[in-house]
PDB file of C-alpha atoms and ligand atoms in Angstrom:
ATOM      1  CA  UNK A 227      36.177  18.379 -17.758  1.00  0.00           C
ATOM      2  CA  UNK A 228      32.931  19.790 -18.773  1.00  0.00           C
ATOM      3  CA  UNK A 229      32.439  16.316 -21.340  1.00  0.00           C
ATOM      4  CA  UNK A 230      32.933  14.538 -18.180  1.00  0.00           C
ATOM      5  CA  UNK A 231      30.428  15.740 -16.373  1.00  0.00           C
ATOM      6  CA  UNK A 232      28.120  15.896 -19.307  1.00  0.00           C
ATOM      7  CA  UNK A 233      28.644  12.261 -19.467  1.00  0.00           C
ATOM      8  CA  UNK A 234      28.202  11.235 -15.761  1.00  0.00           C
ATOM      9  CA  UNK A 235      24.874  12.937 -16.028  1.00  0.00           C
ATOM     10  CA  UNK A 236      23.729  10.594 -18.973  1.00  0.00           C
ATOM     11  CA  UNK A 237      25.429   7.347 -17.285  1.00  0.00           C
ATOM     12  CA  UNK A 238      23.991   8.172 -14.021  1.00  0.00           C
ATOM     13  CA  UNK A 239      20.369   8.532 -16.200  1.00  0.00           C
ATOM     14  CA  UNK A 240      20.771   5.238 -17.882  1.00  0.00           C
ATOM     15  CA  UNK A 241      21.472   3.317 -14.732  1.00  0.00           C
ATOM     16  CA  UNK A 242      18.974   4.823 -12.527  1.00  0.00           C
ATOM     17  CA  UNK A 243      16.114   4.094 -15.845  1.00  0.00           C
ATOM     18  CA  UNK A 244      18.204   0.684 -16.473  1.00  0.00           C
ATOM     19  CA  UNK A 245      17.421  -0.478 -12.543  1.00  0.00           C
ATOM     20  CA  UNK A 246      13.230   0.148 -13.496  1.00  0.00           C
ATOM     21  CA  UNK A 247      13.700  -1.372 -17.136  1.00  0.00           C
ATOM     22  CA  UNK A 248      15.189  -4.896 -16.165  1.00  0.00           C
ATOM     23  CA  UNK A 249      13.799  -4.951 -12.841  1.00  0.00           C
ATOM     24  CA  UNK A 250      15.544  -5.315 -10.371  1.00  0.00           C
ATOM     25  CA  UNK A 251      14.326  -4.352  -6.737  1.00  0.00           C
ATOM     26  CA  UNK A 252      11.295  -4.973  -8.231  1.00  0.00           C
ATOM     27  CA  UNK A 253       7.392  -5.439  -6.145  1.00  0.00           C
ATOM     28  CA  UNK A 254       6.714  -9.178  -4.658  1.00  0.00           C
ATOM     29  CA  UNK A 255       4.327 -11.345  -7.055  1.00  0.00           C
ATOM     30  CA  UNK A 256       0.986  -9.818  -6.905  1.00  0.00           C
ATOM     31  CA  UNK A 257      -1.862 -12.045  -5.970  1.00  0.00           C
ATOM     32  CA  UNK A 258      -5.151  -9.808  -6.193  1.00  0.00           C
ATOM     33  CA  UNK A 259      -7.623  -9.868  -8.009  1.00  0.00           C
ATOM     34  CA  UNK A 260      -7.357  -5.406  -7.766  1.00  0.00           C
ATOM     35  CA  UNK A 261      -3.799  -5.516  -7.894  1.00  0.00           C
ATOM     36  CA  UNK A 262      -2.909  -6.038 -11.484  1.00  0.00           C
ATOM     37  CA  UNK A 263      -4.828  -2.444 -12.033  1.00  0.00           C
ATOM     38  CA  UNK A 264      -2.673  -1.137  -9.313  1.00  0.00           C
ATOM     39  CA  UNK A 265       0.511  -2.352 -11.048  1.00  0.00           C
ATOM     40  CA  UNK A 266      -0.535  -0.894 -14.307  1.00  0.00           C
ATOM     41  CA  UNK A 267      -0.882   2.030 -12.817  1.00  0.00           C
ATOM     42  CA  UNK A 268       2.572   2.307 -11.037  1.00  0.00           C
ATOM     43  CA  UNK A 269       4.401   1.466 -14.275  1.00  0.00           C
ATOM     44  CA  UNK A 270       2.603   3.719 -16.355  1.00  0.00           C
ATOM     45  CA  UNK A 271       3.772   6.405 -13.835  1.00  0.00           C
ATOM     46  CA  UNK A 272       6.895   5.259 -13.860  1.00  0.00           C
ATOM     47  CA  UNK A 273       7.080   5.044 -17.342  1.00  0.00           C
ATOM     48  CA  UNK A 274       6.246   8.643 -18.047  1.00  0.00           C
ATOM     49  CA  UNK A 275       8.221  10.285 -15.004  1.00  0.00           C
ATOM     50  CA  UNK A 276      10.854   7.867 -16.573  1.00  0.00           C
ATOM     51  CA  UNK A 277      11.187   9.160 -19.768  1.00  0.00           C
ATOM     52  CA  UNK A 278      10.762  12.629 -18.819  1.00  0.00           C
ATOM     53  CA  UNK A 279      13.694  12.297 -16.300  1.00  0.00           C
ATOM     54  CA  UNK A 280      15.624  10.777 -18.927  1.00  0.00           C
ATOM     55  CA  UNK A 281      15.018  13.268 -21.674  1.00  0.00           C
ATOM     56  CA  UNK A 282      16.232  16.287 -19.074  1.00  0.00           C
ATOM     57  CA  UNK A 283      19.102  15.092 -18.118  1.00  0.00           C
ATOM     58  CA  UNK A 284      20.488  14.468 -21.724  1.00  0.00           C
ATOM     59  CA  UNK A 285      19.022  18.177 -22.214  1.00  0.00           C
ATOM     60  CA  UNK A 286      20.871  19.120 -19.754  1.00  0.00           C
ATOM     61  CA  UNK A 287      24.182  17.052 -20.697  1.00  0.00           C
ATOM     62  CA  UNK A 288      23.346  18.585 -24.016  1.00  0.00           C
ATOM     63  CA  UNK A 289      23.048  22.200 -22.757  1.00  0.00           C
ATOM     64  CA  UNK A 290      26.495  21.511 -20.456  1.00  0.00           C
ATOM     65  CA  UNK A 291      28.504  20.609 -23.482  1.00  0.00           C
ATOM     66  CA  UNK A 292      26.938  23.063 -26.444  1.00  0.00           C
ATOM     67  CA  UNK A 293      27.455  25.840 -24.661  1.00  0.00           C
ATOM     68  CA  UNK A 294      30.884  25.156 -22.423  1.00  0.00           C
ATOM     69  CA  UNK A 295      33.524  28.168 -21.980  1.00  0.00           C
ATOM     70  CA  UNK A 296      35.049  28.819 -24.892  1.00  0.00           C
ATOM     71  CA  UNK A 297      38.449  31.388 -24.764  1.00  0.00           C
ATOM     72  CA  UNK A 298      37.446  34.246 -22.880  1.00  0.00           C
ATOM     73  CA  UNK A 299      33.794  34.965 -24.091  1.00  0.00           C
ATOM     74  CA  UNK A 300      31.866  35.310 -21.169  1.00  0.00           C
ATOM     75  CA  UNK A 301      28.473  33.243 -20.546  1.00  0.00           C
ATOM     76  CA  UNK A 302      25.325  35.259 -21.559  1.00  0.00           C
ATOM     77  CA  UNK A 303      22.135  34.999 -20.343  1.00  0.00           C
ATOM     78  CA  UNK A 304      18.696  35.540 -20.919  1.00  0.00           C
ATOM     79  CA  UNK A 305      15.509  34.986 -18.653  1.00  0.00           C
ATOM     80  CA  UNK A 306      12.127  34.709 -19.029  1.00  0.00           C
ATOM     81  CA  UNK A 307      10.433  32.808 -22.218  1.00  0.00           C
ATOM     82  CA  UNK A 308       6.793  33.288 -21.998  1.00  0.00           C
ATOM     83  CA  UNK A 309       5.883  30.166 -24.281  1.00  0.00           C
ATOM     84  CA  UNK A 310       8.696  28.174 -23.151  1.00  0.00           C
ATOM     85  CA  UNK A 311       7.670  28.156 -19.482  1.00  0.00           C
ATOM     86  CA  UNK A 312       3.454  27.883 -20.088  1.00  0.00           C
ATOM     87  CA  UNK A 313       4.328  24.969 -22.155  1.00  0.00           C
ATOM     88  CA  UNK A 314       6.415  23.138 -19.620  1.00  0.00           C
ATOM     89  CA  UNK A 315       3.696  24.068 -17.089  1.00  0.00           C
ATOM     90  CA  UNK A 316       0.906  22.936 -18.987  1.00  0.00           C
ATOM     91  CA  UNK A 317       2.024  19.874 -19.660  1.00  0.00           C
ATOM     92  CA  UNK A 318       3.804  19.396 -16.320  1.00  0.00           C
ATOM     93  CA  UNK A 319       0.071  19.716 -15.059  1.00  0.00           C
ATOM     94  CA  UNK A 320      -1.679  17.824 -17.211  1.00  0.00           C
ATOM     95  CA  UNK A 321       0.202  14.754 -16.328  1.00  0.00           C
ATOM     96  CA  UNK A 322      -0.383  15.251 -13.163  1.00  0.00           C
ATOM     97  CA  UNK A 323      -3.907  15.512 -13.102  1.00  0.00           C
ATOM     98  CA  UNK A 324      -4.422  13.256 -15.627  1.00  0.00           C
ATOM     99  CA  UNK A 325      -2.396  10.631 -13.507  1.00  0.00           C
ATOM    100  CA  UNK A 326      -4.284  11.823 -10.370  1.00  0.00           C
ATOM    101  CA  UNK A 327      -7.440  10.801 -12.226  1.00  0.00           C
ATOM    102  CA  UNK A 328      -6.375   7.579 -13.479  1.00  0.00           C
ATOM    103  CA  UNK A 329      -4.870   6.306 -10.108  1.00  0.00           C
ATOM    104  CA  UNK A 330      -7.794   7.374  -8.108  1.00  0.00           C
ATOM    105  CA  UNK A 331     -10.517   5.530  -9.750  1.00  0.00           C
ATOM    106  CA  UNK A 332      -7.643   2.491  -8.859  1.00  0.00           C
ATOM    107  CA  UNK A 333      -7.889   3.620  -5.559  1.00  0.00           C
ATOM    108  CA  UNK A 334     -11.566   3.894  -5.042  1.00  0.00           C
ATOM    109  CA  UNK A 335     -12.102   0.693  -6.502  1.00  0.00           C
ATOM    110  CA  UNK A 336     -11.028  -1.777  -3.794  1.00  0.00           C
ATOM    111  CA  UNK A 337     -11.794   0.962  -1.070  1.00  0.00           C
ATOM    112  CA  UNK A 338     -15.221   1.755  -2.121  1.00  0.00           C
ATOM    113  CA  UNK A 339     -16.184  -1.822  -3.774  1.00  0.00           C
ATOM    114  CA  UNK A 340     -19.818  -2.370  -3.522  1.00  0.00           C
ATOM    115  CA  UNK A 341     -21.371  -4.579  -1.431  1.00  0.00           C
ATOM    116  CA  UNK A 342     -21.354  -7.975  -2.362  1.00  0.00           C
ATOM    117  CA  UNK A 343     -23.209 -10.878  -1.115  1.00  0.00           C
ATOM    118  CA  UNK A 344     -21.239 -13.727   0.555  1.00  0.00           C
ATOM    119  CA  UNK A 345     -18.515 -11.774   1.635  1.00  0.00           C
ATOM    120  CA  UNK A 346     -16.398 -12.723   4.673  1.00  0.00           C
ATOM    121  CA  UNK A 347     -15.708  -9.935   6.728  1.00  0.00           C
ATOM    122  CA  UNK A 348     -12.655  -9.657   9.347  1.00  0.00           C
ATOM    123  CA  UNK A 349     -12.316  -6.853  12.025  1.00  0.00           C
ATOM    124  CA  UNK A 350      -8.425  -6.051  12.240  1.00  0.00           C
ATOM    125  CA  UNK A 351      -7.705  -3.707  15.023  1.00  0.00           C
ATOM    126  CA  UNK A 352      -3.898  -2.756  15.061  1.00  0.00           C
ATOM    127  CA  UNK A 353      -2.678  -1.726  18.820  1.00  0.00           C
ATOM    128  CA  UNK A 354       1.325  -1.135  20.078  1.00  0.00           C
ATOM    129  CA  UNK A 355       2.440  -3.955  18.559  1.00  0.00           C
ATOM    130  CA  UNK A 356      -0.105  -6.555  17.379  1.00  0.00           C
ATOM    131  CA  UNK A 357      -2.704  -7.196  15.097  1.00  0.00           C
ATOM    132  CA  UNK A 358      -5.930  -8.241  16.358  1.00  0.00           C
ATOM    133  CA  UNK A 359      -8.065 -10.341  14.179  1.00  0.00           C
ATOM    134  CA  UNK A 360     -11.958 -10.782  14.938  1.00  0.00           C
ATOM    135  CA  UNK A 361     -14.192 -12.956  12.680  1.00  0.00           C
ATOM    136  CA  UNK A 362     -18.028 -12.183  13.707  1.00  0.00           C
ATOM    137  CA  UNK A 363     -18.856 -16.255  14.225  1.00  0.00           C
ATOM    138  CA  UNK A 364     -21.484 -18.360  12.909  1.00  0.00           C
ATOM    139  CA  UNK A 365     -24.347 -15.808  13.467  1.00  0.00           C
ATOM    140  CA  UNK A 366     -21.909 -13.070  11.009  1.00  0.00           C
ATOM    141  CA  UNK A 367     -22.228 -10.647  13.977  1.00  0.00           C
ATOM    142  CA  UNK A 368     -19.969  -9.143  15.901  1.00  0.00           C
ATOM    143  CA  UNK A 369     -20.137  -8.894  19.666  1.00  0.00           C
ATOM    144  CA  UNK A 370     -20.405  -5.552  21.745  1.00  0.00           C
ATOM    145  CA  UNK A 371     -16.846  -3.976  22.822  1.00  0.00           C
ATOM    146  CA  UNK A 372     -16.834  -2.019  25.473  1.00  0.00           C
ATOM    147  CA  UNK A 373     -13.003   0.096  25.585  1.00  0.00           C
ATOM    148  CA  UNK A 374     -13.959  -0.307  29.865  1.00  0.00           C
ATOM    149  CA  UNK A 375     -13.819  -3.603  29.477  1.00  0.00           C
ATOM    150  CA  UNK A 376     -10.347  -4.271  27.516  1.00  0.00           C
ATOM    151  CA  UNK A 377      -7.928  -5.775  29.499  1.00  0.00           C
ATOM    152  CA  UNK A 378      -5.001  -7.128  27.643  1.00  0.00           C
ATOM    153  CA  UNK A 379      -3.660  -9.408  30.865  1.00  0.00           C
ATOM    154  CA  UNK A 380      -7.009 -11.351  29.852  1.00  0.00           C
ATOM    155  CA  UNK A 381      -6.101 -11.625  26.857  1.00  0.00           C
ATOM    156  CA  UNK A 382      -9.359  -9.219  25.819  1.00  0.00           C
ATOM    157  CA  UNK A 383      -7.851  -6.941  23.882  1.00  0.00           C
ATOM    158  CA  UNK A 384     -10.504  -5.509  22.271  1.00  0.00           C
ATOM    159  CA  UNK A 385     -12.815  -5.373  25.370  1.00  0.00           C
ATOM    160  CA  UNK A 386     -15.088  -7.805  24.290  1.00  0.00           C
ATOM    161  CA  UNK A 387     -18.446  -7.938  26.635  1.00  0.00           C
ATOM    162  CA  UNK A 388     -19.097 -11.273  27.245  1.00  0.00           C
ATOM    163  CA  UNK A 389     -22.621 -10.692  28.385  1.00  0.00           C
ATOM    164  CA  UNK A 390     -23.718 -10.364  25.115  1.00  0.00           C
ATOM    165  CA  UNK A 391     -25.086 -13.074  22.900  1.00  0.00           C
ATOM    166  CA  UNK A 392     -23.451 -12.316  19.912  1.00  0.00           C
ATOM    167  CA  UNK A 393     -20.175 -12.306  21.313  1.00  0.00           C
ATOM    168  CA  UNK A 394     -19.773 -15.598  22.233  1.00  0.00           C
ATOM    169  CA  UNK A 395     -19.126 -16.990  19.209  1.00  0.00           C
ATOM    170  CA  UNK A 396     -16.713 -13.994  17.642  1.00  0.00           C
ATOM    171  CA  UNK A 397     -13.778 -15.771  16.653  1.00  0.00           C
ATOM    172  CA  UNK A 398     -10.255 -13.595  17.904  1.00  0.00           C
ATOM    173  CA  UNK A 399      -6.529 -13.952  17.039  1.00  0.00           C
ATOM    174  CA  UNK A 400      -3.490 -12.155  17.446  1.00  0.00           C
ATOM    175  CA  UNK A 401      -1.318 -11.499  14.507  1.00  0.00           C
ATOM    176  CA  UNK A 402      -2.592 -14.595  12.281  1.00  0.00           C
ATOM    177  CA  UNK A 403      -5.179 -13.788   9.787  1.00  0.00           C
ATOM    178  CA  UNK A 404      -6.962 -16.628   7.403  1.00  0.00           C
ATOM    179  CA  UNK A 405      -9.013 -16.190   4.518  1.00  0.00           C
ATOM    180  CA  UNK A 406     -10.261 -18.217   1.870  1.00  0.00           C
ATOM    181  CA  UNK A 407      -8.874 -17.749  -1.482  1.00  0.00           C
ATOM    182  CA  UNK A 408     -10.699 -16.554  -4.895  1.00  0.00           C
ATOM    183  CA  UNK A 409     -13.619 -14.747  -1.778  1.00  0.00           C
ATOM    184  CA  UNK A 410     -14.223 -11.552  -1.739  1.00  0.00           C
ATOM    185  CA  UNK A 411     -13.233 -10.659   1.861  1.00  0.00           C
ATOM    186  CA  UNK A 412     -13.886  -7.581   3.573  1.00  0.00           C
ATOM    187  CA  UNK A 413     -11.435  -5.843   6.194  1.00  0.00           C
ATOM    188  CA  UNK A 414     -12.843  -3.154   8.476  1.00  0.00           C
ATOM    189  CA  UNK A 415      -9.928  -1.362  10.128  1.00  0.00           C
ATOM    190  CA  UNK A 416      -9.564   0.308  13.475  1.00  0.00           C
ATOM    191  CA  UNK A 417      -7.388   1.095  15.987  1.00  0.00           C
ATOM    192  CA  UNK A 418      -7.010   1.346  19.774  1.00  0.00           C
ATOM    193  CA  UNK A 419      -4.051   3.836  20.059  1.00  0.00           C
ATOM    194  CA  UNK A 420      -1.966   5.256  17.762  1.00  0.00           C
ATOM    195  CA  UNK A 421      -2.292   4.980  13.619  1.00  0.00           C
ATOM    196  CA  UNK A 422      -1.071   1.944  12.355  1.00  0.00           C
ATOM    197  CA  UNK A 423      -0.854   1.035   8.548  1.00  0.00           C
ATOM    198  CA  UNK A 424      -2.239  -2.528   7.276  1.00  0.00           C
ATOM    199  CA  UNK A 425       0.296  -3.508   4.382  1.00  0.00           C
ATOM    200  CA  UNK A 426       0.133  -6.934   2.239  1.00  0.00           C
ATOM    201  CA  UNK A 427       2.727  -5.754  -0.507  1.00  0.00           C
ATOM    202  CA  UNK A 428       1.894  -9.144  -2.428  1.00  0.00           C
ATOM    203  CA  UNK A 429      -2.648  -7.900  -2.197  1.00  0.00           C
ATOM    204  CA  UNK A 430      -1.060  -4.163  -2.898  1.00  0.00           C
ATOM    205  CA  UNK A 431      -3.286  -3.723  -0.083  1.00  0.00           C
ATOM    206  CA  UNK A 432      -2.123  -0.594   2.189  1.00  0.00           C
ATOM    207  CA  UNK A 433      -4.395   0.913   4.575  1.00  0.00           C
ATOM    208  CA  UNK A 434      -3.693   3.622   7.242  1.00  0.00           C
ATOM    209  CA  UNK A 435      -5.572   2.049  10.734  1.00  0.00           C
ATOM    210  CA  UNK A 436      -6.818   5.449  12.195  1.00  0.00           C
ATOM    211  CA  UNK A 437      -8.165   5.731  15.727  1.00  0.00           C
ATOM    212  CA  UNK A 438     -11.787   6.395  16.135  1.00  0.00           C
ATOM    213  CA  UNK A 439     -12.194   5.071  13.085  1.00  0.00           C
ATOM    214  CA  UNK A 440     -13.584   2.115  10.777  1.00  0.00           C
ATOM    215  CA  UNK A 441     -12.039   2.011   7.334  1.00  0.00           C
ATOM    216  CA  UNK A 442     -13.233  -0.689   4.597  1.00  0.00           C
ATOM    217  CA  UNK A 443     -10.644  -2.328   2.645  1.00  0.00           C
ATOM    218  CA  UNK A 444     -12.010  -4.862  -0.024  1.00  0.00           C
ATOM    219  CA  UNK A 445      -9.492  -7.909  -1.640  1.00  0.00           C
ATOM    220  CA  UNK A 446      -9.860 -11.066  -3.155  1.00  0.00           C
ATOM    221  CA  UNK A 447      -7.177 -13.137  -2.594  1.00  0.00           C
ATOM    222  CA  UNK A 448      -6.232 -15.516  -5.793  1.00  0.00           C
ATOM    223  CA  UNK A 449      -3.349 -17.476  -4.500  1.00  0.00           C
ATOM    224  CA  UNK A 450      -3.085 -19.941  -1.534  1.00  0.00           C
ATOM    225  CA  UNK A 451      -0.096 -19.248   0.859  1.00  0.00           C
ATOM    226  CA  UNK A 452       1.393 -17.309   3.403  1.00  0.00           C
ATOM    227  CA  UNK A 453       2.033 -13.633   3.355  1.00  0.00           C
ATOM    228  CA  UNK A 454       3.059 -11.155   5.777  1.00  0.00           C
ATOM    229  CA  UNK A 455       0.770  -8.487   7.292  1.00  0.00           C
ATOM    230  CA  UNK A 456       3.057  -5.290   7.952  1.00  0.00           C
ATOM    231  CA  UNK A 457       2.374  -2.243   9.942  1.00  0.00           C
ATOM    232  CA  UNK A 458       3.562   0.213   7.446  1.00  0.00           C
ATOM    233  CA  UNK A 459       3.189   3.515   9.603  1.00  0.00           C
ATOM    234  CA  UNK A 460       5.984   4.407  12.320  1.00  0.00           C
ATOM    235  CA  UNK A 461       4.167   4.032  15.337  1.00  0.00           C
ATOM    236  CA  UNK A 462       6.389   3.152  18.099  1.00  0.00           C
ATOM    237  CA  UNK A 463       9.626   1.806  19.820  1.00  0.00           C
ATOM    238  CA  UNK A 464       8.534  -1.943  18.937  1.00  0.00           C
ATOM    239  CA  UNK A 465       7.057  -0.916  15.122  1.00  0.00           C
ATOM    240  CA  UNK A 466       9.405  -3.418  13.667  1.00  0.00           C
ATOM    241  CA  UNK A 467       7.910  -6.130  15.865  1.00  0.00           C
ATOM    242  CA  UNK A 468       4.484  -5.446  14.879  1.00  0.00           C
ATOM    243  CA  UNK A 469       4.197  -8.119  12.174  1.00  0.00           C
ATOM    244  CA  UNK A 470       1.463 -10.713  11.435  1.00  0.00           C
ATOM    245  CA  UNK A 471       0.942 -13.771   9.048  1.00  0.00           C
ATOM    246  CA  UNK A 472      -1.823 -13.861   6.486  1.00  0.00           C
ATOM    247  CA  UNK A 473      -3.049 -17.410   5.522  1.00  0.00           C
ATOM    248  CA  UNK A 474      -4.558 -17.770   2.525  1.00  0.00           C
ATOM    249  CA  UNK A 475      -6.753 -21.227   1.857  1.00  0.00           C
ATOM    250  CA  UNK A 476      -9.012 -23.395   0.220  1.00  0.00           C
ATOM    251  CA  UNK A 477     -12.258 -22.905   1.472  1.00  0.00           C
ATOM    252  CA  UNK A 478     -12.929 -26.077   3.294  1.00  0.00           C
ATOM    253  CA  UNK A 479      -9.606 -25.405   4.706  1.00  0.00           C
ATOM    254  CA  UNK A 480     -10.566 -22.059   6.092  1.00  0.00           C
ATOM    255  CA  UNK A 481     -14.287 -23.400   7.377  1.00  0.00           C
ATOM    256  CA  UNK A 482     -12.351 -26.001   9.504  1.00  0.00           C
ATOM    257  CA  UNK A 483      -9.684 -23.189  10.568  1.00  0.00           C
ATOM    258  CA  UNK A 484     -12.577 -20.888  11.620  1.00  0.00           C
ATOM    259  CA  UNK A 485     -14.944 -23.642  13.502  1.00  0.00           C
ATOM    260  CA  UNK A 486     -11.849 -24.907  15.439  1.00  0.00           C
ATOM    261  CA  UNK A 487     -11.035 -21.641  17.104  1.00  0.00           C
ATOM    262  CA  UNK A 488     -14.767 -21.140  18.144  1.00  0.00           C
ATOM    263  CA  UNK A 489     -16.054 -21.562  21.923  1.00  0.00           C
ATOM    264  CA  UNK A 490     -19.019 -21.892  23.198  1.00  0.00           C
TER     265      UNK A 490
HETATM  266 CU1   CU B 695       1.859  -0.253  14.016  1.00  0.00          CU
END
């Protein structure tokens, strides 16, 4: 009985690795220029918390099996192994941190990227359950919003003032988002209610959209197509609807995309 069980625990180990090994359920194609870091980074977590996970429960299998009721000797026990328990603490932390480290200089990297000239910047504002896209036009400024003014029957979601110059030409979508590939592009989040969370699994892009707020997310796209743009936070009865499109093109492509959406 006790063999069994030692065994299911090593079976159950082997599968549960096996699934990571061969890959299946594994990400979408990646197609960032900042996501191959990202994906290094995920296996080599995986790796390690892989291995570790693997080596306990044959310890434990192990442990199950060496030292299974035998006759009538009753179990013993003993507690408390200074050097046992720093060293499994020690370590235990040092991968941690040392993880922590590595992944956050990941992180900061397309969240803090420095500025870089000829970037195209889009304003995506998540509300209950759309995305709103805003490019800032030919002058690269964005008009003055006004929350007073935002009246989603008009279609002005964002509360666009129209009496200002710059405004006129700000380019504005609902849930379809084009960029030009192999560009550095720019996203500055926001939000008008609740917090919504900006996912492109295939970028590894994943952004929390936090009211009162405008968060920077840097990309460069490196494949032409279409991708979805997720809201990856719970935040209401119609979350699942909240879905847009992300169009990735050749420049030209995305020049005549932009100028035909513009009025004067
Ligand atoms: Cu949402």
């Amino acid at each position: 009985m006790i063999l069994a069980l030692a065994l299911f625990f090593v079976v159950m180990a082997s599968v549960t690795v096996g699934i990571f090994v061969l890959r299946i359920w594994w990400l979408p194609e990646q197609v960032s220029a900042h996501g191959g870091a990202i994906d290094q980074q995920l296996i080599l977590t995986l790796t390690i918390a892989g291995i570790v996970f693997f080596l306990a429960q044959v310890a434990l299998s192990y442990v199950l099996w060496r030292f299974r009721a035998r006759g009538d000797k009753r179990a013993s026990y003993w507690h408390e192994n200074s050097t046992l328990e720093l060293t499994w603490t020690l370590a235990t932390a040092a991968l941690f941190v040392g993880l922590g480290v590595l992944g956050n200089r990941v992180w900061a990297n397309y969240l803090f990227s420095q500025e870089v000239p000829d970037v195209t910047t889009v304003e995506v504002t998540g509300q209950q359950f759309a995305w709103n896209i805003r490019y800032p036009g030919v002058d690269n400024t964005f008009g003055r919003t006004d929350p007073a003014l935002i009246n989603d029957a008009q279609a002005n979601y964002l509360g666009l003032d129209s009496k200002d110059k710059a405004s006129r030409d700000d380019v504005m979508t609902q849930n379809i988002m084009a960029v030009p590939v192999n560009r550095p592009i720019r996203v500055i989040l926001r939000s008008k209610d609740v917090t919504h969370s900006f996912h492109v699994p295939q970028l590894r892009v994943k952004q929390d959209a936090v009211p009162g707020m405008a968060i920077r997310v840097h990309f460069t796209a490196l494949r032409t197509g279409e991708y979805e743009i997720a809201c990856a936070e719970l935040c209401g009865m119609q979350h699942y609807k909240m879905r847009g499109r992300l169009l990735v093109m050749e420049d030209a492509d995305f020049r005549t995309w932009l100028k035909s959406r513009i009025e004067f």
